[in-house]
């Protein structure tokens, strides 16, 4: 077995885990407003670290202090870039009878076009970062990794730095994107190590 096969196998196992989660979350209600989530919204929640407390699109944006349409379009671009998330998105499309390239009507009004997603912000490149805490996530994958990351950053004081060690092959792409969408600041990235400054508020 060569490395490329290994990587493909890992990626497929992750995609299977995403879909298993979406199947489990079928019919789940938003933690905040109790409206039933569609598969796309379940995936958005999972990708933002709310696998444990799923939120509908509007409540997720409110929770993050983001513009709902911007969050939706940025997450969509991010999800389609990563094979495991993309398979989850395609699963939700099939479940809801959406035929790409049409955008799912659950999230986009008819005739809507996608906003151009910005590239995730580059790490600030800080050198002498002092971390208040370290979290070794091992090879934890996408949905679990961001969930644990959220739960660990949340009790920290604004401005404190968490040092993350993440060996997931998707982390170099997922962590900057997640920081960009949640408002936490990625100070430095030297995979598998990342230094994240907790956002204010
Ligand atoms: Zn809601
Ligand atoms: Zn949907």
PDB file of C-alpha atoms and ligand atoms in Angstrom:
ATOM      1  CA  UNK A   1       0.000   0.000   0.000  1.00  0.00           C
ATOM      2  CA  UNK A   2       1.566   3.288  -1.018  1.00  0.00           C
ATOM      3  CA  UNK A   3       1.074   6.660   0.633  1.00  0.00           C
ATOM      4  CA  UNK A   4      -1.430   7.923  -1.928  1.00  0.00           C
ATOM      5  CA  UNK A   5      -3.652   4.878  -1.306  1.00  0.00           C
ATOM      6  CA  UNK A   6      -3.358   5.469   2.435  1.00  0.00           C
ATOM      7  CA  UNK A   7      -4.362   9.096   2.020  1.00  0.00           C
ATOM      8  CA  UNK A   8      -7.333   8.141  -0.181  1.00  0.00           C
ATOM      9  CA  UNK A   9      -8.432   5.586   2.358  1.00  0.00           C
ATOM     10  CA  UNK A  10      -8.215   8.129   5.186  1.00  0.00           C
ATOM     11  CA  UNK A  11     -10.159  10.657   3.140  1.00  0.00           C
ATOM     12  CA  UNK A  12     -12.861   8.084   2.343  1.00  0.00           C
ATOM     13  CA  UNK A  13     -13.124   7.062   6.010  1.00  0.00           C
ATOM     14  CA  UNK A  14     -13.614  10.728   6.907  1.00  0.00           C
ATOM     15  CA  UNK A  15     -16.284  11.157   4.233  1.00  0.00           C
ATOM     16  CA  UNK A  16     -18.073   8.078   5.573  1.00  0.00           C
ATOM     17  CA  UNK A  17     -17.953   9.575   9.089  1.00  0.00           C
ATOM     18  CA  UNK A  18     -19.432  12.868   7.818  1.00  0.00           C
ATOM     19  CA  UNK A  19     -22.303  11.056   6.103  1.00  0.00           C
ATOM     20  CA  UNK A  20     -22.931   8.802   9.121  1.00  0.00           C
ATOM     21  CA  UNK A  21     -23.224  11.968  11.217  1.00  0.00           C
ATOM     22  CA  UNK A  22     -25.643  13.555   8.750  1.00  0.00           C
ATOM     23  CA  UNK A  23     -27.797  10.421   8.784  1.00  0.00           C
ATOM     24  CA  UNK A  24     -27.807  10.532  12.591  1.00  0.00           C
ATOM     25  CA  UNK A  25     -28.712  14.251  12.544  1.00  0.00           C
ATOM     26  CA  UNK A  26     -31.681  13.769  10.178  1.00  0.00           C
ATOM     27  CA  UNK A  27     -34.677  15.669  11.542  1.00  0.00           C
ATOM     28  CA  UNK A  28     -32.689  17.274  14.363  1.00  0.00           C
ATOM     29  CA  UNK A  29     -33.994  20.613  15.650  1.00  0.00           C
ATOM     30  CA  UNK A  30     -31.974  23.818  15.965  1.00  0.00           C
ATOM     31  CA  UNK A  31     -30.669  24.169  19.527  1.00  0.00           C
ATOM     32  CA  UNK A  32     -31.642  27.855  19.528  1.00  0.00           C
ATOM     33  CA  UNK A  33     -34.971  28.186  17.628  1.00  0.00           C
ATOM     34  CA  UNK A  34     -36.128  24.507  17.469  1.00  0.00           C
ATOM     35  CA  UNK A  35     -36.737  24.608  13.710  1.00  0.00           C
ATOM     36  CA  UNK A  36     -35.840  21.303  12.024  1.00  0.00           C
ATOM     37  CA  UNK A  37     -32.540  21.480  10.158  1.00  0.00           C
ATOM     38  CA  UNK A  38     -32.032  20.262   6.605  1.00  0.00           C
ATOM     39  CA  UNK A  39     -28.973  18.188   5.703  1.00  0.00           C
ATOM     40  CA  UNK A  40     -27.045  21.208   4.405  1.00  0.00           C
ATOM     41  CA  UNK A  41     -27.592  23.076   7.667  1.00  0.00           C
ATOM     42  CA  UNK A  42     -26.520  20.026   9.671  1.00  0.00           C
ATOM     43  CA  UNK A  43     -23.319  19.990   7.639  1.00  0.00           C
ATOM     44  CA  UNK A  44     -22.743  23.746   8.128  1.00  0.00           C
ATOM     45  CA  UNK A  45     -23.149  23.261  11.892  1.00  0.00           C
ATOM     46  CA  UNK A  46     -20.786  20.327  11.954  1.00  0.00           C
ATOM     47  CA  UNK A  47     -18.130  22.192   9.964  1.00  0.00           C
ATOM     48  CA  UNK A  48     -18.261  25.160  12.337  1.00  0.00           C
ATOM     49  CA  UNK A  49     -17.863  23.042  15.483  1.00  0.00           C
ATOM     50  CA  UNK A  50     -21.536  22.694  16.458  1.00  0.00           C
ATOM     51  CA  UNK A  51     -21.851  18.971  15.921  1.00  0.00           C
ATOM     52  CA  UNK A  52     -23.046  18.617  19.540  1.00  0.00           C
ATOM     53  CA  UNK A  53     -25.497  21.537  19.467  1.00  0.00           C
ATOM     54  CA  UNK A  54     -26.691  21.902  15.858  1.00  0.00           C
ATOM     55  CA  UNK A  55     -27.872  25.326  14.740  1.00  0.00           C
ATOM     56  CA  UNK A  56     -29.931  26.378  11.737  1.00  0.00           C
ATOM     57  CA  UNK A  57     -28.220  28.703   9.285  1.00  0.00           C
ATOM     58  CA  UNK A  58     -29.690  31.912  10.771  1.00  0.00           C
ATOM     59  CA  UNK A  59     -28.944  30.957  14.378  1.00  0.00           C
ATOM     60  CA  UNK A  60     -25.431  29.802  13.467  1.00  0.00           C
ATOM     61  CA  UNK A  61     -24.684  33.190  11.891  1.00  0.00           C
ATOM     62  CA  UNK A  62     -26.169  34.998  14.909  1.00  0.00           C
ATOM     63  CA  UNK A  63     -24.094  32.870  17.247  1.00  0.00           C
ATOM     64  CA  UNK A  64     -20.899  33.682  15.351  1.00  0.00           C
ATOM     65  CA  UNK A  65     -21.786  37.349  14.885  1.00  0.00           C
ATOM     66  CA  UNK A  66     -21.533  36.884  11.105  1.00  0.00           C
ATOM     67  CA  UNK A  67     -23.588  38.116   8.194  1.00  0.00           C
ATOM     68  CA  UNK A  68     -25.795  35.076   7.326  1.00  0.00           C
ATOM     69  CA  UNK A  69     -25.373  35.319   3.555  1.00  0.00           C
ATOM     70  CA  UNK A  70     -21.638  35.816   3.758  1.00  0.00           C
ATOM     71  CA  UNK A  71     -21.234  32.931   6.205  1.00  0.00           C
ATOM     72  CA  UNK A  72     -23.344  30.670   3.976  1.00  0.00           C
ATOM     73  CA  UNK A  73     -21.365  31.462   0.827  1.00  0.00           C
ATOM     74  CA  UNK A  74     -17.963  31.198   2.529  1.00  0.00           C
ATOM     75  CA  UNK A  75     -18.851  27.900   4.169  1.00  0.00           C
ATOM     76  CA  UNK A  76     -20.185  26.557   0.885  1.00  0.00           C
ATOM     77  CA  UNK A  77     -16.879  27.348  -0.850  1.00  0.00           C
ATOM     78  CA  UNK A  78     -14.899  25.848   2.030  1.00  0.00           C
ATOM     79  CA  UNK A  79     -16.984  22.677   2.150  1.00  0.00           C
ATOM     80  CA  UNK A  80     -16.677  22.006  -1.567  1.00  0.00           C
ATOM     81  CA  UNK A  81     -12.893  22.355  -1.442  1.00  0.00           C
ATOM     82  CA  UNK A  82     -12.524  19.431   0.976  1.00  0.00           C
ATOM     83  CA  UNK A  83     -13.389  15.954  -0.318  1.00  0.00           C
ATOM     84  CA  UNK A  84     -14.953  14.667   2.930  1.00  0.00           C
ATOM     85  CA  UNK A  85     -17.194  17.724   3.358  1.00  0.00           C
ATOM     86  CA  UNK A  86     -18.022  17.749  -0.339  1.00  0.00           C
ATOM     87  CA  UNK A  87     -19.370  14.205  -0.145  1.00  0.00           C
ATOM     88  CA  UNK A  88     -21.539  15.321   2.773  1.00  0.00           C
ATOM     89  CA  UNK A  89     -22.855  18.235   0.728  1.00  0.00           C
ATOM     90  CA  UNK A  90     -23.624  15.921  -2.206  1.00  0.00           C
ATOM     91  CA  UNK A  91     -25.417  13.565   0.174  1.00  0.00           C
ATOM     92  CA  UNK A  92     -27.620  16.443   1.371  1.00  0.00           C
ATOM     93  CA  UNK A  93     -28.288  17.455  -2.260  1.00  0.00           C
ATOM     94  CA  UNK A  94     -29.472  13.918  -3.051  1.00  0.00           C
ATOM     95  CA  UNK A  95     -31.609  13.710   0.108  1.00  0.00           C
ATOM     96  CA  UNK A  96     -33.328  16.974  -0.769  1.00  0.00           C
ATOM     97  CA  UNK A  97     -33.585  16.406  -4.508  1.00  0.00           C
ATOM     98  CA  UNK A  98     -31.187  19.194  -5.448  1.00  0.00           C
ATOM     99  CA  UNK A  99     -29.488  18.766  -8.801  1.00  0.00           C
ATOM    100  CA  UNK A 100     -26.212  20.690  -9.042  1.00  0.00           C
ATOM    101  CA  UNK A 101     -25.246  23.209 -10.250  1.00  0.00           C
ATOM    102  CA  UNK A 102     -28.546  24.477  -8.798  1.00  0.00           C
ATOM    103  CA  UNK A 103     -28.080  25.868  -5.306  1.00  0.00           C
ATOM    104  CA  UNK A 104     -30.292  24.288  -2.648  1.00  0.00           C
ATOM    105  CA  UNK A 105     -33.476  26.332  -2.148  1.00  0.00           C
ATOM    106  CA  UNK A 106     -33.288  25.684   1.619  1.00  0.00           C
ATOM    107  CA  UNK A 107     -30.424  28.199   1.827  1.00  0.00           C
ATOM    108  CA  UNK A 108     -30.502  30.329  -1.327  1.00  0.00           C
ATOM    109  CA  UNK A 109     -33.461  32.210  -2.780  1.00  0.00           C
ATOM    110  CA  UNK A 110     -34.214  31.434  -6.439  1.00  0.00           C
ATOM    111  CA  UNK A 111     -31.810  33.142  -8.816  1.00  0.00           C
ATOM    112  CA  UNK A 112     -29.203  33.871  -6.125  1.00  0.00           C
ATOM    113  CA  UNK A 113     -25.570  33.857  -7.151  1.00  0.00           C
ATOM    114  CA  UNK A 114     -22.617  32.993  -4.965  1.00  0.00           C
ATOM    115  CA  UNK A 115     -20.478  35.694  -3.469  1.00  0.00           C
ATOM    116  CA  UNK A 116     -16.815  35.287  -4.234  1.00  0.00           C
ATOM    117  CA  UNK A 117     -15.319  33.703  -1.118  1.00  0.00           C
ATOM    118  CA  UNK A 118     -12.163  35.369   0.074  1.00  0.00           C
ATOM    119  CA  UNK A 119      -9.060  33.278   0.690  1.00  0.00           C
ATOM    120  CA  UNK A 120      -8.748  32.427   4.377  1.00  0.00           C
ATOM    121  CA  UNK A 121      -6.648  35.047   6.166  1.00  0.00           C
ATOM    122  CA  UNK A 122      -2.963  34.155   6.234  1.00  0.00           C
ATOM    123  CA  UNK A 123      -1.490  33.503   9.672  1.00  0.00           C
ATOM    124  CA  UNK A 124      -0.268  36.706  11.267  1.00  0.00           C
ATOM    125  CA  UNK A 125       3.255  35.264  11.266  1.00  0.00           C
ATOM    126  CA  UNK A 126       3.907  36.142  14.904  1.00  0.00           C
ATOM    127  CA  UNK A 127       7.056  34.542  16.251  1.00  0.00           C
ATOM    128  CA  UNK A 128       7.207  34.766  20.031  1.00  0.00           C
ATOM    129  CA  UNK A 129       3.729  33.599  20.917  1.00  0.00           C
ATOM    130  CA  UNK A 130       3.066  32.569  24.500  1.00  0.00           C
ATOM    131  CA  UNK A 131       0.279  30.013  24.730  1.00  0.00           C
ATOM    132  CA  UNK A 132      -1.969  29.922  27.795  1.00  0.00           C
ATOM    133  CA  UNK A 133      -2.974  26.332  26.989  1.00  0.00           C
ATOM    134  CA  UNK A 134      -2.083  23.509  24.638  1.00  0.00           C
ATOM    135  CA  UNK A 135      -4.470  21.070  23.020  1.00  0.00           C
ATOM    136  CA  UNK A 136      -3.058  17.987  21.322  1.00  0.00           C
ATOM    137  CA  UNK A 137      -5.832  16.805  18.997  1.00  0.00           C
ATOM    138  CA  UNK A 138      -3.780  13.931  17.574  1.00  0.00           C
ATOM    139  CA  UNK A 139      -5.275  12.860  14.249  1.00  0.00           C
ATOM    140  CA  UNK A 140      -8.845  13.901  15.136  1.00  0.00           C
ATOM    141  CA  UNK A 141     -10.741  14.800  11.931  1.00  0.00           C
ATOM    142  CA  UNK A 142     -12.777  17.749  10.699  1.00  0.00           C
ATOM    143  CA  UNK A 143     -16.071  17.838  12.661  1.00  0.00           C
ATOM    144  CA  UNK A 144     -14.621  16.577  15.952  1.00  0.00           C
ATOM    145  CA  UNK A 145     -11.531  18.725  15.715  1.00  0.00           C
ATOM    146  CA  UNK A 146     -13.398  22.022  15.338  1.00  0.00           C
ATOM    147  CA  UNK A 147     -15.904  20.990  18.012  1.00  0.00           C
ATOM    148  CA  UNK A 148     -13.137  20.302  20.541  1.00  0.00           C
ATOM    149  CA  UNK A 149     -11.363  23.465  19.474  1.00  0.00           C
ATOM    150  CA  UNK A 150     -14.495  25.540  20.054  1.00  0.00           C
ATOM    151  CA  UNK A 151     -15.102  23.975  23.469  1.00  0.00           C
ATOM    152  CA  UNK A 152     -11.510  24.668  24.525  1.00  0.00           C
ATOM    153  CA  UNK A 153     -11.374  28.264  23.273  1.00  0.00           C
ATOM    154  CA  UNK A 154     -14.738  29.225  24.720  1.00  0.00           C
ATOM    155  CA  UNK A 155     -13.743  29.345  28.451  1.00  0.00           C
ATOM    156  CA  UNK A 156     -10.454  31.141  27.697  1.00  0.00           C
ATOM    157  CA  UNK A 157     -10.113  34.898  28.201  1.00  0.00           C
ATOM    158  CA  UNK A 158     -10.250  37.137  25.088  1.00  0.00           C
ATOM    159  CA  UNK A 159      -6.732  37.504  23.715  1.00  0.00           C
ATOM    160  CA  UNK A 160      -5.395  34.338  25.284  1.00  0.00           C
ATOM    161  CA  UNK A 161      -3.611  31.966  22.937  1.00  0.00           C
ATOM    162  CA  UNK A 162      -4.283  28.278  22.499  1.00  0.00           C
ATOM    163  CA  UNK A 163      -1.582  26.128  20.996  1.00  0.00           C
ATOM    164  CA  UNK A 164      -3.159  23.395  18.887  1.00  0.00           C
ATOM    165  CA  UNK A 165      -1.416  20.274  17.651  1.00  0.00           C
ATOM    166  CA  UNK A 166      -3.457  18.686  14.843  1.00  0.00           C
ATOM    167  CA  UNK A 167      -2.194  15.979  12.518  1.00  0.00           C
ATOM    168  CA  UNK A 168      -5.331  15.647  10.389  1.00  0.00           C
ATOM    169  CA  UNK A 169      -4.232  16.018   6.741  1.00  0.00           C
ATOM    170  CA  UNK A 170      -7.015  18.567   6.222  1.00  0.00           C
ATOM    171  CA  UNK A 171      -6.003  20.753   9.170  1.00  0.00           C
ATOM    172  CA  UNK A 172      -3.665  23.078   7.213  1.00  0.00           C
ATOM    173  CA  UNK A 173      -6.715  24.092   5.167  1.00  0.00           C
ATOM    174  CA  UNK A 174      -9.473  23.704   7.776  1.00  0.00           C
ATOM    175  CA  UNK A 175      -7.899  25.615  10.662  1.00  0.00           C
ATOM    176  CA  UNK A 176      -7.249  28.926   8.831  1.00  0.00           C
ATOM    177  CA  UNK A 177     -10.718  28.748   7.223  1.00  0.00           C
ATOM    178  CA  UNK A 178     -12.402  28.011  10.554  1.00  0.00           C
ATOM    179  CA  UNK A 179     -10.541  30.849  12.276  1.00  0.00           C
ATOM    180  CA  UNK A 180     -11.533  33.204   9.442  1.00  0.00           C
ATOM    181  CA  UNK A 181     -15.222  32.327   9.830  1.00  0.00           C
ATOM    182  CA  UNK A 182     -15.363  32.302  13.644  1.00  0.00           C
ATOM    183  CA  UNK A 183     -13.339  35.483  14.255  1.00  0.00           C
ATOM    184  CA  UNK A 184     -10.542  33.785  16.175  1.00  0.00           C
ATOM    185  CA  UNK A 185      -7.111  34.848  14.987  1.00  0.00           C
ATOM    186  CA  UNK A 186      -4.559  32.391  13.681  1.00  0.00           C
ATOM    187  CA  UNK A 187      -1.288  33.939  14.845  1.00  0.00           C
ATOM    188  CA  UNK A 188       1.048  31.337  13.521  1.00  0.00           C
ATOM    189  CA  UNK A 189       0.859  28.017  11.680  1.00  0.00           C
ATOM    190  CA  UNK A 190       3.640  25.505  11.489  1.00  0.00           C
ATOM    191  CA  UNK A 191       1.763  22.227  10.914  1.00  0.00           C
ATOM    192  CA  UNK A 192       1.059  20.247  12.950  1.00  0.00           C
ATOM    193  CA  UNK A 193       1.195  23.238  15.348  1.00  0.00           C
ATOM    194  CA  UNK A 194      -1.149  26.234  15.273  1.00  0.00           C
ATOM    195  CA  UNK A 195      -1.384  29.204  17.628  1.00  0.00           C
ATOM    196  CA  UNK A 196      -4.872  30.660  17.875  1.00  0.00           C
ATOM    197  CA  UNK A 197      -5.764  33.892  19.652  1.00  0.00           C
ATOM    198  CA  UNK A 198      -9.207  33.758  21.227  1.00  0.00           C
ATOM    199  CA  UNK A 199     -11.549  36.415  19.855  1.00  0.00           C
ATOM    200  CA  UNK A 200     -12.999  39.187  21.999  1.00  0.00           C
ATOM    201  CA  UNK A 201     -16.471  38.559  23.364  1.00  0.00           C
TER     202      UNK A 201
HETATM  203 ZN1  LIG B   1     -32.335  28.261  14.621  1.00  0.00          ZN
HETATM  204 ZN1  LIG B   2     -30.847  21.746   2.593  1.00  0.00          ZN
END
